[in-house]
Coordinates of N, CA, C and O in Angstrom, one line a residue:
X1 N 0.1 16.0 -3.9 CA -0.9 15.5 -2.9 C -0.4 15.8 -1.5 O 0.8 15.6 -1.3
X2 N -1.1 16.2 -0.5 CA -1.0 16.5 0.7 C -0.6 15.4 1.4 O -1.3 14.3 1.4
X3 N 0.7 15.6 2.2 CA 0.6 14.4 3.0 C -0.2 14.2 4.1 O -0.6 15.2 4.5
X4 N -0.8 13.0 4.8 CA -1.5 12.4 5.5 C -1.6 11.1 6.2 O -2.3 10.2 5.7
X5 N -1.0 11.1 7.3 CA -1.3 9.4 7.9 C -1.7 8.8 7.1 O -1.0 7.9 6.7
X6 N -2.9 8.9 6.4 CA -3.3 7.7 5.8 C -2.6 7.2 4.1 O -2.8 6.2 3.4
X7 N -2.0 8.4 4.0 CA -1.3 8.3 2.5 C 0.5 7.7 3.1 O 1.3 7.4 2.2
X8 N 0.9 7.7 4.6 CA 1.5 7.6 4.9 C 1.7 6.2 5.1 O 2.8 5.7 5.3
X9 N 0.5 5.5 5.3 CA 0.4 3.8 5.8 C 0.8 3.3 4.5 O 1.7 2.4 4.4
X10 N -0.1 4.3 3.2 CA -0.3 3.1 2.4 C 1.2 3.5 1.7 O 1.7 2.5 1.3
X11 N 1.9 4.4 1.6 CA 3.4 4.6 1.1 C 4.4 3.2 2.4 O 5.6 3.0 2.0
X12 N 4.2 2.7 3.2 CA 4.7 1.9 4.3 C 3.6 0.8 3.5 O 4.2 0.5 2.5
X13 N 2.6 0.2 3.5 CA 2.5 -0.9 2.6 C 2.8 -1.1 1.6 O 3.0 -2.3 1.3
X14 N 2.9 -0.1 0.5 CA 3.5 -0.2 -0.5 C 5.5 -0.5 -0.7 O 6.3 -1.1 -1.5
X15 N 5.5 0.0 0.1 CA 7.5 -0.2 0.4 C 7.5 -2.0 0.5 O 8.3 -2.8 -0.1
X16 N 6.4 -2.4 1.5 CA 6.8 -3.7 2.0 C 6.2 -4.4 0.6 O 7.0 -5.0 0.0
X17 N 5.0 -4.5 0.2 CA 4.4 -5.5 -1.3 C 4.2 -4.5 -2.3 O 3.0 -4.4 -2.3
X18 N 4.8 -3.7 -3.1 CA 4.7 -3.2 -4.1 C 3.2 -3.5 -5.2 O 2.5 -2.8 -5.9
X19 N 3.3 -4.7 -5.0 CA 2.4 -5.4 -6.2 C 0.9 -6.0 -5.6 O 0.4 -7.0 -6.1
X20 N 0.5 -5.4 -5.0 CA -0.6 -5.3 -4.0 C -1.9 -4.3 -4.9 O -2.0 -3.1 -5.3
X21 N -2.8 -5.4 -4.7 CA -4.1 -4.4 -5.7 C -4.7 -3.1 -5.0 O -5.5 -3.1 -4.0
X22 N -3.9 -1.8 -5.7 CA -4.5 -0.7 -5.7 C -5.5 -0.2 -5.2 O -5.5 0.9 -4.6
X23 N -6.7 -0.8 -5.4 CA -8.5 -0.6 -5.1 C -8.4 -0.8 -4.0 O -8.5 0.1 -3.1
X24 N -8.0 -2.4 -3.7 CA -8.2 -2.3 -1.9 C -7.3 -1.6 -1.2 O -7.6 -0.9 -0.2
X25 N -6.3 -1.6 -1.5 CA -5.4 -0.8 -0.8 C -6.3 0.3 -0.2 O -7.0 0.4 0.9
X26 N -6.0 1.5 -1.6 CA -6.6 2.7 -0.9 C -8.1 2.8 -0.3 O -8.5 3.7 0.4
X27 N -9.1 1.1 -0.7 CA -10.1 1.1 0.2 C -9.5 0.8 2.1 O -10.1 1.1 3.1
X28 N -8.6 0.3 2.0 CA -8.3 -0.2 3.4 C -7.7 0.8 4.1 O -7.4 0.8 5.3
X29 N -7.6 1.6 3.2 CA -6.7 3.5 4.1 C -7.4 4.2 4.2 O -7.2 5.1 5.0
X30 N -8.8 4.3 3.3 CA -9.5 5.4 3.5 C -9.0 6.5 2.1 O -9.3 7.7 2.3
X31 N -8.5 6.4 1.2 CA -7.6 7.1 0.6 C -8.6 6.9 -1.1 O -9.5 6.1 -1.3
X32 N -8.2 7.7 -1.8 CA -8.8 7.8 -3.2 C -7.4 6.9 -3.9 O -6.3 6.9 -3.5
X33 N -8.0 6.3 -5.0 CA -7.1 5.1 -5.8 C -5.8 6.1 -6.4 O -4.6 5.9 -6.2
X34 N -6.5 7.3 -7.1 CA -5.2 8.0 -7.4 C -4.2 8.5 -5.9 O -3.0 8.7 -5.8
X35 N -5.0 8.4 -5.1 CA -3.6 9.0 -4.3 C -2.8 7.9 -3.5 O -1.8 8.1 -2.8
X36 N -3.5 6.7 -3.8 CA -2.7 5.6 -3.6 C -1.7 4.9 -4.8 O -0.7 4.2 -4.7
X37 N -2.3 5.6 -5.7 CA -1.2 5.2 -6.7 C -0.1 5.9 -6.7 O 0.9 5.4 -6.9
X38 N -0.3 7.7 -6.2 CA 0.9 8.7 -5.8 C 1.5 8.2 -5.2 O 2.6 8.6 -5.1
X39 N 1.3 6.8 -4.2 CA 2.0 6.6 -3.2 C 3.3 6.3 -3.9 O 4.5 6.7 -3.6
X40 N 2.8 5.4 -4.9 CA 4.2 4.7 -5.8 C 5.4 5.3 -5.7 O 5.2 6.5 -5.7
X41 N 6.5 5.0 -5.7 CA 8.1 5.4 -6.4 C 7.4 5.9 -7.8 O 6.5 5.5 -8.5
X42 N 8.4 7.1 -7.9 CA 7.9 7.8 -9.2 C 8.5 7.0 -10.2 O 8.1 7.1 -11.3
X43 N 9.4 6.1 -10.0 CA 9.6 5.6 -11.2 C 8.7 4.4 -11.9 O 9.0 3.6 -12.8
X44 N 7.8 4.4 -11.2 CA 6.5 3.6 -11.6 C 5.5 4.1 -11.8 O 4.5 3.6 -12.4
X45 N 5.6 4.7 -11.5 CA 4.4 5.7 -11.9 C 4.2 7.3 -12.6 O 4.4 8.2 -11.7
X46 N 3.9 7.9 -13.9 CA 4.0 9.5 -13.8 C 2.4 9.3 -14.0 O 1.7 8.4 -14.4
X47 N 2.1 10.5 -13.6 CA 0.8 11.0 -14.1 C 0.4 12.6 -14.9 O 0.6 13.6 -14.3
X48 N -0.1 12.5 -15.8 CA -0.4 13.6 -16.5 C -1.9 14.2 -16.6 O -2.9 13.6 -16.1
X49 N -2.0 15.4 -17.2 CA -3.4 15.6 -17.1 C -4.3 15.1 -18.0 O -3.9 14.8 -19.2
X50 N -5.8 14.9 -17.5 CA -6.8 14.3 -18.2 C -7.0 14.9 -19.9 O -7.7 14.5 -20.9
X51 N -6.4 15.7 -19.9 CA -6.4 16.1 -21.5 C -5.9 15.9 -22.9 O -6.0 16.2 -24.0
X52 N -4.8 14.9 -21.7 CA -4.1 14.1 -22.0 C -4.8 12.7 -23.1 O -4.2 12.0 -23.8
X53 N -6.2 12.7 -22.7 CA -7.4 11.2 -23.1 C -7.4 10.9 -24.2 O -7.4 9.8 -24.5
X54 N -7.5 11.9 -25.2 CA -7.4 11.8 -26.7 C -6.4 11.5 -27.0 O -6.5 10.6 -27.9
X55 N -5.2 11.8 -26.8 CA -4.0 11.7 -27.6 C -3.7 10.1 -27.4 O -3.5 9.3 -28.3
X56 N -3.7 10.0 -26.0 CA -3.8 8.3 -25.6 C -4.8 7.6 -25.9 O -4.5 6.4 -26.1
X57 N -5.6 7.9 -26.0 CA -6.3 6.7 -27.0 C -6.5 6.6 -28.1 O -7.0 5.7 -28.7
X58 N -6.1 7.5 -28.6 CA -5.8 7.5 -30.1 C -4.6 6.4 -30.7 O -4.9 5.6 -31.5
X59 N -3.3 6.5 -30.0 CA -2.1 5.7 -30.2 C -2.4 4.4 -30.2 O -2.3 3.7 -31.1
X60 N -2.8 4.0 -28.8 CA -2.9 2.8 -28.3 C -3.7 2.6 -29.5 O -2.8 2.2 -30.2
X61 N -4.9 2.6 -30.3 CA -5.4 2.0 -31.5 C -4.8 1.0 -32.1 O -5.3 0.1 -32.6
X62 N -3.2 1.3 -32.1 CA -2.7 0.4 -33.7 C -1.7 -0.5 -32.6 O -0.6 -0.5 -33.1
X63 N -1.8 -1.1 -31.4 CA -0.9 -1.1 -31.0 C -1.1 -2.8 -30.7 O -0.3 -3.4 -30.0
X64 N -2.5 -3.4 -31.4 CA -2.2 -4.7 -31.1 C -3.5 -4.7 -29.9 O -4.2 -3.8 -29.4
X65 N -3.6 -6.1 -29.7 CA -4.1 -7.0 -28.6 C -3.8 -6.7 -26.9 O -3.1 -7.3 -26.1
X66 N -4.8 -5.4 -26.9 CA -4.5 -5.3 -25.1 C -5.4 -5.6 -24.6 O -6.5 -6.0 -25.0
X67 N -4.8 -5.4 -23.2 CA -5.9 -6.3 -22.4 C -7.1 -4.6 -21.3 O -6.3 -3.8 -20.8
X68 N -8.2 -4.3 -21.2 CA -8.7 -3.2 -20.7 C -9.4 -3.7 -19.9 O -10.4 -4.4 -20.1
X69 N -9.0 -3.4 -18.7 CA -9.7 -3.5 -17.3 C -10.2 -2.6 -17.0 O -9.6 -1.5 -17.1
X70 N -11.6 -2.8 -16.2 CA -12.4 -2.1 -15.4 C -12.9 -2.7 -14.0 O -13.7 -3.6 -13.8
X71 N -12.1 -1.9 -13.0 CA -12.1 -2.8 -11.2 C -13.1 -2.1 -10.5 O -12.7 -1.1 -9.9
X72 N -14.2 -2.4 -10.3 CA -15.2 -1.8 -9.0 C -15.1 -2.8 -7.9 O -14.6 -3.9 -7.8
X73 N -15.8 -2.1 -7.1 CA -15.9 -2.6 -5.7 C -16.5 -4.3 -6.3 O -15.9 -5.4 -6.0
X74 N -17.3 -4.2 -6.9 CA -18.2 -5.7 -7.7 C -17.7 -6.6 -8.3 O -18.1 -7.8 -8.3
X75 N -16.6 -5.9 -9.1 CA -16.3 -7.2 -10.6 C -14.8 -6.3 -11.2 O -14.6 -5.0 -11.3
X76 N -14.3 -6.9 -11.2 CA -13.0 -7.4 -12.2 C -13.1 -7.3 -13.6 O -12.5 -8.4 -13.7
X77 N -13.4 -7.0 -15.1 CA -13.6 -7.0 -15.8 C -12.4 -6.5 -17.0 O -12.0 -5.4 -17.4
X78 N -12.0 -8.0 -17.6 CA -11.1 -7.7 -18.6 C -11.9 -8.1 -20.1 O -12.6 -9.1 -20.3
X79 N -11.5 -7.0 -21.0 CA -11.4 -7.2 -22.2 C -10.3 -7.7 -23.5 O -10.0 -6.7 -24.1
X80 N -9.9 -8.5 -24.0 CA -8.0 -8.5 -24.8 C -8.8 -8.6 -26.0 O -9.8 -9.3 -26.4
X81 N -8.0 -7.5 -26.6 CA -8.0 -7.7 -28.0 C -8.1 -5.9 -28.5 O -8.2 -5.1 -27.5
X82 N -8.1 -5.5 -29.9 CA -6.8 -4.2 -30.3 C -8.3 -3.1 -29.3 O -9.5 -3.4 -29.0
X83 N -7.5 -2.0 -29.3 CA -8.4 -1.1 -28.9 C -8.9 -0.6 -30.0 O -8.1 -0.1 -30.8
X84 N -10.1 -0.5 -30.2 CA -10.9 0.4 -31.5 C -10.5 1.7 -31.0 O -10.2 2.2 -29.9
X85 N -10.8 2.3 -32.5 CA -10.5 3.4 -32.6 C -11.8 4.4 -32.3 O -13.0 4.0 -32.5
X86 N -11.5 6.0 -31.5 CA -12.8 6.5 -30.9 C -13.1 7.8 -31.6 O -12.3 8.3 -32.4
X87 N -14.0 8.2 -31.2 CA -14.2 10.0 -31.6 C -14.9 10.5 -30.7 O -15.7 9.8 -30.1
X88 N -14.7 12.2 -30.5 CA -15.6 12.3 -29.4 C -16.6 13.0 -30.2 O -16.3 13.5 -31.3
X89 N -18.0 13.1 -29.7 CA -19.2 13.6 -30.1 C -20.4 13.4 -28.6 O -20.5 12.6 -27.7
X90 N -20.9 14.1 -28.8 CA -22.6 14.2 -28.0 C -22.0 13.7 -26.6 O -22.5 12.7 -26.1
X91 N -20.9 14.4 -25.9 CA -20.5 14.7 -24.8 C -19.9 12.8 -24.7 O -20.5 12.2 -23.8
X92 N -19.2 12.3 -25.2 CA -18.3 11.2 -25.0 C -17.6 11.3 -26.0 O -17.8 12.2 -26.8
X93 N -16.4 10.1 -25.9 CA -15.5 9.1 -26.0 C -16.0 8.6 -26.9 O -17.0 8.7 -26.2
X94 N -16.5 7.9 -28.1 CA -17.0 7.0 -28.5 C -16.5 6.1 -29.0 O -16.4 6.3 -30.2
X95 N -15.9 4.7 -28.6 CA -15.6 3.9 -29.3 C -16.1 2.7 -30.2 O -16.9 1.7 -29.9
X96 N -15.5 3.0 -31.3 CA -16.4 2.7 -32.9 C -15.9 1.1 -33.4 O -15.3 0.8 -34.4
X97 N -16.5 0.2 -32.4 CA -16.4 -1.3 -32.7 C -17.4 -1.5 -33.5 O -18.2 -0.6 -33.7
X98 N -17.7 -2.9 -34.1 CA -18.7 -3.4 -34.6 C -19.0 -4.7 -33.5 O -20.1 -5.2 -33.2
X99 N -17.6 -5.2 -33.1 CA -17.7 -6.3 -32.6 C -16.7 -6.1 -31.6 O -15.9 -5.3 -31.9
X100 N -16.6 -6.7 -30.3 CA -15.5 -6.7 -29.1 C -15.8 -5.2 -28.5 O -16.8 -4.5 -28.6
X101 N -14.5 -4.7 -27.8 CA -14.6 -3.6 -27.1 C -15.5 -2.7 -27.9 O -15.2 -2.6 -29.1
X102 N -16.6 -2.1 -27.1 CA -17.1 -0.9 -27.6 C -17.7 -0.1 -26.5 O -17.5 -0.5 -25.4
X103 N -18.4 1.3 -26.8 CA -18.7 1.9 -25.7 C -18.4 3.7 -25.6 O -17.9 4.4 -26.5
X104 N -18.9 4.3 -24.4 CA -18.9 5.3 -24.4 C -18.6 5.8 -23.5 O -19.3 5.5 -22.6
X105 N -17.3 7.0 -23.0 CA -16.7 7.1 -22.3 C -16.8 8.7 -22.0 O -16.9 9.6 -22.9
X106 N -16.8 9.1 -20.5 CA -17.2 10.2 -20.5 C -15.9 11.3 -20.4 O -15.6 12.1 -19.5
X107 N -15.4 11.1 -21.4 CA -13.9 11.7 -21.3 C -13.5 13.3 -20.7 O -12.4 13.5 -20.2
X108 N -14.2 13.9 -20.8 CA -14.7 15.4 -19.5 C -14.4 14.9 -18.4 O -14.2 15.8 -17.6
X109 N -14.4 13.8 -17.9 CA -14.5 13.3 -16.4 C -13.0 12.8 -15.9 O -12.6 12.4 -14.8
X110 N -12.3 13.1 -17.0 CA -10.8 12.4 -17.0 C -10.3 13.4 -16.3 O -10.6 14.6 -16.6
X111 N -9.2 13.2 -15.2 CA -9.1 14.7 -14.7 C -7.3 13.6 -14.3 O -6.7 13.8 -13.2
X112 N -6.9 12.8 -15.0 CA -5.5 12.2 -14.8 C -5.5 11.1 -15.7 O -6.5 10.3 -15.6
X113 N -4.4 10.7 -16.6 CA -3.9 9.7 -17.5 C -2.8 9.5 -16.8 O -2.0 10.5 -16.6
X114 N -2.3 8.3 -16.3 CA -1.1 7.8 -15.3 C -1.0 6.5 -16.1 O -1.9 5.6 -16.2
X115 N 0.5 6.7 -16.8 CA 1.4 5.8 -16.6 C 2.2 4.9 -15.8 O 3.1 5.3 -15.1
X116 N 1.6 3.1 -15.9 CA 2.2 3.0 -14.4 C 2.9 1.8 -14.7 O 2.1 1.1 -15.4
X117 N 4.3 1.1 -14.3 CA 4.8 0.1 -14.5 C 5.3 -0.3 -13.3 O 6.4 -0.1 -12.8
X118 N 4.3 -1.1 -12.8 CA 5.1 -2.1 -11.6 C 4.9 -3.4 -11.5 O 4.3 -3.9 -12.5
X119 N 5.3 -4.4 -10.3 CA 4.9 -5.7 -9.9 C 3.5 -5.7 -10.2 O 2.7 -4.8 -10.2
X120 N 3.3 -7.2 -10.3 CA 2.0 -7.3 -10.2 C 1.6 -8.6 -10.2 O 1.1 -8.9 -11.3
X121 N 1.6 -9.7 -9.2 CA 1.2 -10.9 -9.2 C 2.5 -11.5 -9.8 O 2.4 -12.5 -10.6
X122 N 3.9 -11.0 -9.3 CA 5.5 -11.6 -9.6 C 5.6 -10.9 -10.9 O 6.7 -10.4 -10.9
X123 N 5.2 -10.7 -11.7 CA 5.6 -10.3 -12.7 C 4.9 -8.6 -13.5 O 3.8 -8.1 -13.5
X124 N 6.3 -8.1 -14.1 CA 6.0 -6.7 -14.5 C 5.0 -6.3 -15.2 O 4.6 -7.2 -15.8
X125 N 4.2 -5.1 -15.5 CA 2.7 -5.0 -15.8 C 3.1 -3.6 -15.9 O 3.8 -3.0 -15.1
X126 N 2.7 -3.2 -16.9 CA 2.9 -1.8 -17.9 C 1.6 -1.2 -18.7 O 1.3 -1.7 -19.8
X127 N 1.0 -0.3 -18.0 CA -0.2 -0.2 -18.3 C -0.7 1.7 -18.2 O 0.0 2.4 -17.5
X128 N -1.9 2.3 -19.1 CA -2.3 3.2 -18.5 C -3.5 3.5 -17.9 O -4.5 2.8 -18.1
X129 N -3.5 4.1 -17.4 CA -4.9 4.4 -16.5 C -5.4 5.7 -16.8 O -4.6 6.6 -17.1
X130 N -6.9 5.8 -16.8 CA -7.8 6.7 -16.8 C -8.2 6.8 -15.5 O -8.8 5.9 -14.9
X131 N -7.8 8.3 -14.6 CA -8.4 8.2 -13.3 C -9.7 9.8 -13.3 O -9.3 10.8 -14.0
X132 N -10.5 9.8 -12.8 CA -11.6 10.0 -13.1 C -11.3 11.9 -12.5 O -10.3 12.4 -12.8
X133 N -12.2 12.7 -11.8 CA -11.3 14.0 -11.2 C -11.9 14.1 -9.9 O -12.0 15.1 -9.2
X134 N -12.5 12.7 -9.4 CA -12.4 12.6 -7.9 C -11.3 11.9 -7.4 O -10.8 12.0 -6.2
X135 N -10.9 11.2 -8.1 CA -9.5 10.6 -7.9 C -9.5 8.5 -8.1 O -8.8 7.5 -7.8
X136 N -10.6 8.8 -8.8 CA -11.0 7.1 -8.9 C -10.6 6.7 -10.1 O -10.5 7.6 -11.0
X137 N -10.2 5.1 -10.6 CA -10.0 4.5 -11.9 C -11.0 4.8 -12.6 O -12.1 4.5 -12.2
X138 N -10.8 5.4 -14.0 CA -11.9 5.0 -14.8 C -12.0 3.5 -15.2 O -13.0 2.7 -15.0
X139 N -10.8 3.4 -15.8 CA -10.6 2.3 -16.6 C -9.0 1.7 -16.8 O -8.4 2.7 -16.4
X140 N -8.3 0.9 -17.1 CA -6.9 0.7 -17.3 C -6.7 -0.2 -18.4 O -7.3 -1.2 -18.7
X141 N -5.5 0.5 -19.3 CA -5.4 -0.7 -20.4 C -3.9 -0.9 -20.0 O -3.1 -0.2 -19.4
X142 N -3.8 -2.2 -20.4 CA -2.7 -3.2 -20.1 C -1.5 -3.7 -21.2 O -1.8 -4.5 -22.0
X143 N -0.7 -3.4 -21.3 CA 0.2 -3.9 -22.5 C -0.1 -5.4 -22.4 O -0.2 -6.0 -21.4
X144 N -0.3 -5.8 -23.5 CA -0.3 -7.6 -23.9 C 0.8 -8.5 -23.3 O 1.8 -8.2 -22.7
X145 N 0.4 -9.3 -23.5 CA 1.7 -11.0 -23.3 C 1.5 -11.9 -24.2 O 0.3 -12.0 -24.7
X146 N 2.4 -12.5 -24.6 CA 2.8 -13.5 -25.4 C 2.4 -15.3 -24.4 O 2.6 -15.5 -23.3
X147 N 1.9 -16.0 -25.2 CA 1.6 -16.8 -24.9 C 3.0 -17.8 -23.5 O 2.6 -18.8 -22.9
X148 N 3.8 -17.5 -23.2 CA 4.3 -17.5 -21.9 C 4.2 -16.3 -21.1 O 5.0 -16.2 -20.2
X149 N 3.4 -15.5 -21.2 CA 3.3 -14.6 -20.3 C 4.2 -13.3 -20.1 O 4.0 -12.7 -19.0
X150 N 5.3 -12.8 -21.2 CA 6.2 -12.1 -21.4 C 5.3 -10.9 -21.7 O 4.3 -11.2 -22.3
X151 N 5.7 -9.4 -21.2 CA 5.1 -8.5 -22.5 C 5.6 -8.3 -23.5 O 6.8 -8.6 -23.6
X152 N 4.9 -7.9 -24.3 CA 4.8 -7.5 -25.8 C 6.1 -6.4 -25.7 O 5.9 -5.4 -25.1
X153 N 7.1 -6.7 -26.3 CA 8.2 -5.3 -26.5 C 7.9 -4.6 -27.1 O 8.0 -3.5 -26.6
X154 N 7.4 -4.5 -28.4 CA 6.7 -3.8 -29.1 C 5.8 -2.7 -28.2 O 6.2 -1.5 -28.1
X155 N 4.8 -3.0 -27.7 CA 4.2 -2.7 -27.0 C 5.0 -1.9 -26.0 O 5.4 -0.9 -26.5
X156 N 5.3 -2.1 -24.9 CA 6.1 -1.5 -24.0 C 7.0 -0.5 -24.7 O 7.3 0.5 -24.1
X157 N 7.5 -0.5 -25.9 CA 8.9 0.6 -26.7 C 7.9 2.0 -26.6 O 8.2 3.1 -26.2
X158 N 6.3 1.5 -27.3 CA 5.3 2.3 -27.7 C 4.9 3.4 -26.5 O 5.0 4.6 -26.6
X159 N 4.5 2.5 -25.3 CA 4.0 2.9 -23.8 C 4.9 3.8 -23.4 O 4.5 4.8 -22.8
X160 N 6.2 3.7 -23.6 CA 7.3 4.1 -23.4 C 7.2 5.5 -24.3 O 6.9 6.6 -23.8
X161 N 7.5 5.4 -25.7 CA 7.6 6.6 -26.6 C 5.9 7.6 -26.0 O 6.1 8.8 -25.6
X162 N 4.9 7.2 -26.0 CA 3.5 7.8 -25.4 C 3.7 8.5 -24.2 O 3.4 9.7 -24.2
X163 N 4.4 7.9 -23.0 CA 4.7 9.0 -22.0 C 5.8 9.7 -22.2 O 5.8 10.8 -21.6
X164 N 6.7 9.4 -22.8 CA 7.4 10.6 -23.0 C 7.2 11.4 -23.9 O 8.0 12.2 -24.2
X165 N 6.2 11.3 -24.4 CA 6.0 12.6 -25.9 C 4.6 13.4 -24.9 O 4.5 14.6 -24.6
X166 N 3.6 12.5 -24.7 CA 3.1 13.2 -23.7 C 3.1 14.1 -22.7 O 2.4 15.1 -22.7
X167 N 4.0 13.6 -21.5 CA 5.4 14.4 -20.3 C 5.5 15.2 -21.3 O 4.8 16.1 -20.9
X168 N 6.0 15.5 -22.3 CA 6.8 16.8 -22.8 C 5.5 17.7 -23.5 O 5.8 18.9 -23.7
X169 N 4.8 17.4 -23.6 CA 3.7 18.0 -24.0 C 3.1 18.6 -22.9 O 2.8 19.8 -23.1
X170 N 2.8 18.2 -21.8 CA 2.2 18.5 -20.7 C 3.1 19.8 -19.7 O 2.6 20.7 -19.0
X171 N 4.6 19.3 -20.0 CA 5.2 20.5 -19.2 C 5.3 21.6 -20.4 O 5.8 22.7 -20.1
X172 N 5.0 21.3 -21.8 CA 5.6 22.4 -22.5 C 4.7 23.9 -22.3 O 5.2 24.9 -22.9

């Protein structure tokens, strides 16, 4: 990403609160969410390409009780519980619930899968993101917590093994 004053504020607010919500941020710089999330230290963040969509949501399937957010300018919106399993057909994503998360995803539109582990409200947050190929969130799933609020290790070992089999797929 090209540098720019304004990618340049939000890298200088990010240094000072790391754990500061993304949306407004890059609403408050003028900046697209992915290139506010570039701002991050790489070691919080990688990002891969959108073709990446299938392979990631495919895994995440068996991985338990996550939590899937969706942030617009309007609403906040979380879902917890396992991610159904999807297929694509008739130009989506299709996710094949009967009950809980379901839905249709316009996975062509995925133009970035970003891995991102940082602060977040004091505590660490391990999650991936669908960013869209104007540079906006599609959607983000969240590794779980344990009833004190710990994440799921399980979970995180997974997140962990996903971007690195991914990363090597991507540069291979």
């Amino acid at each position: 990403m090209t540098a720019t004053p304004e990618l340049a504020s939000v890298r200088e607010a990010l240094a000072k609160h790391p754990g500061v919500i993304l949306e407004s941020l890059a609403r408050q710089h003028g900046v697209s969410y992915q290139g506010a999330l570039t701002c991050l230290p790489d070691d919080m963040q990688t990002q891969l390409p959108g073709s990446c969509f299938g392979d990631a949501m495919a895994d995440m399937t068996d991985w338990g009780d996550l939590v899937v957010i969706v942030h617009t300018e309007d609403l906040v919106m979380e879902v917890k519980g396992p991610l159904p399993p999807g297929r694509f057909g008739s130009g989506f994503y299709n996710l094949e619930a009967e009950t809980g998360l379901s839905g249709h995803i316009r996975a062509e539109r995925c133009g970035a899968v970003a891995f991102v582990r940082r602060p977040f409200m004091g505590k660490d947050s391990v999650s991936v993101q669908f960013l869209n190929q104007e540079g906006g969130c599609m959607f983000k799933v969240f590794v779980g917590r344990d009833t004190e609020g710990r994440l799921n290790p399980e979970q995180v070992e997974r997140w962990e093994q996903l971007r690195s089999r991914l990363a090597a797929a991507a540069s291979a």
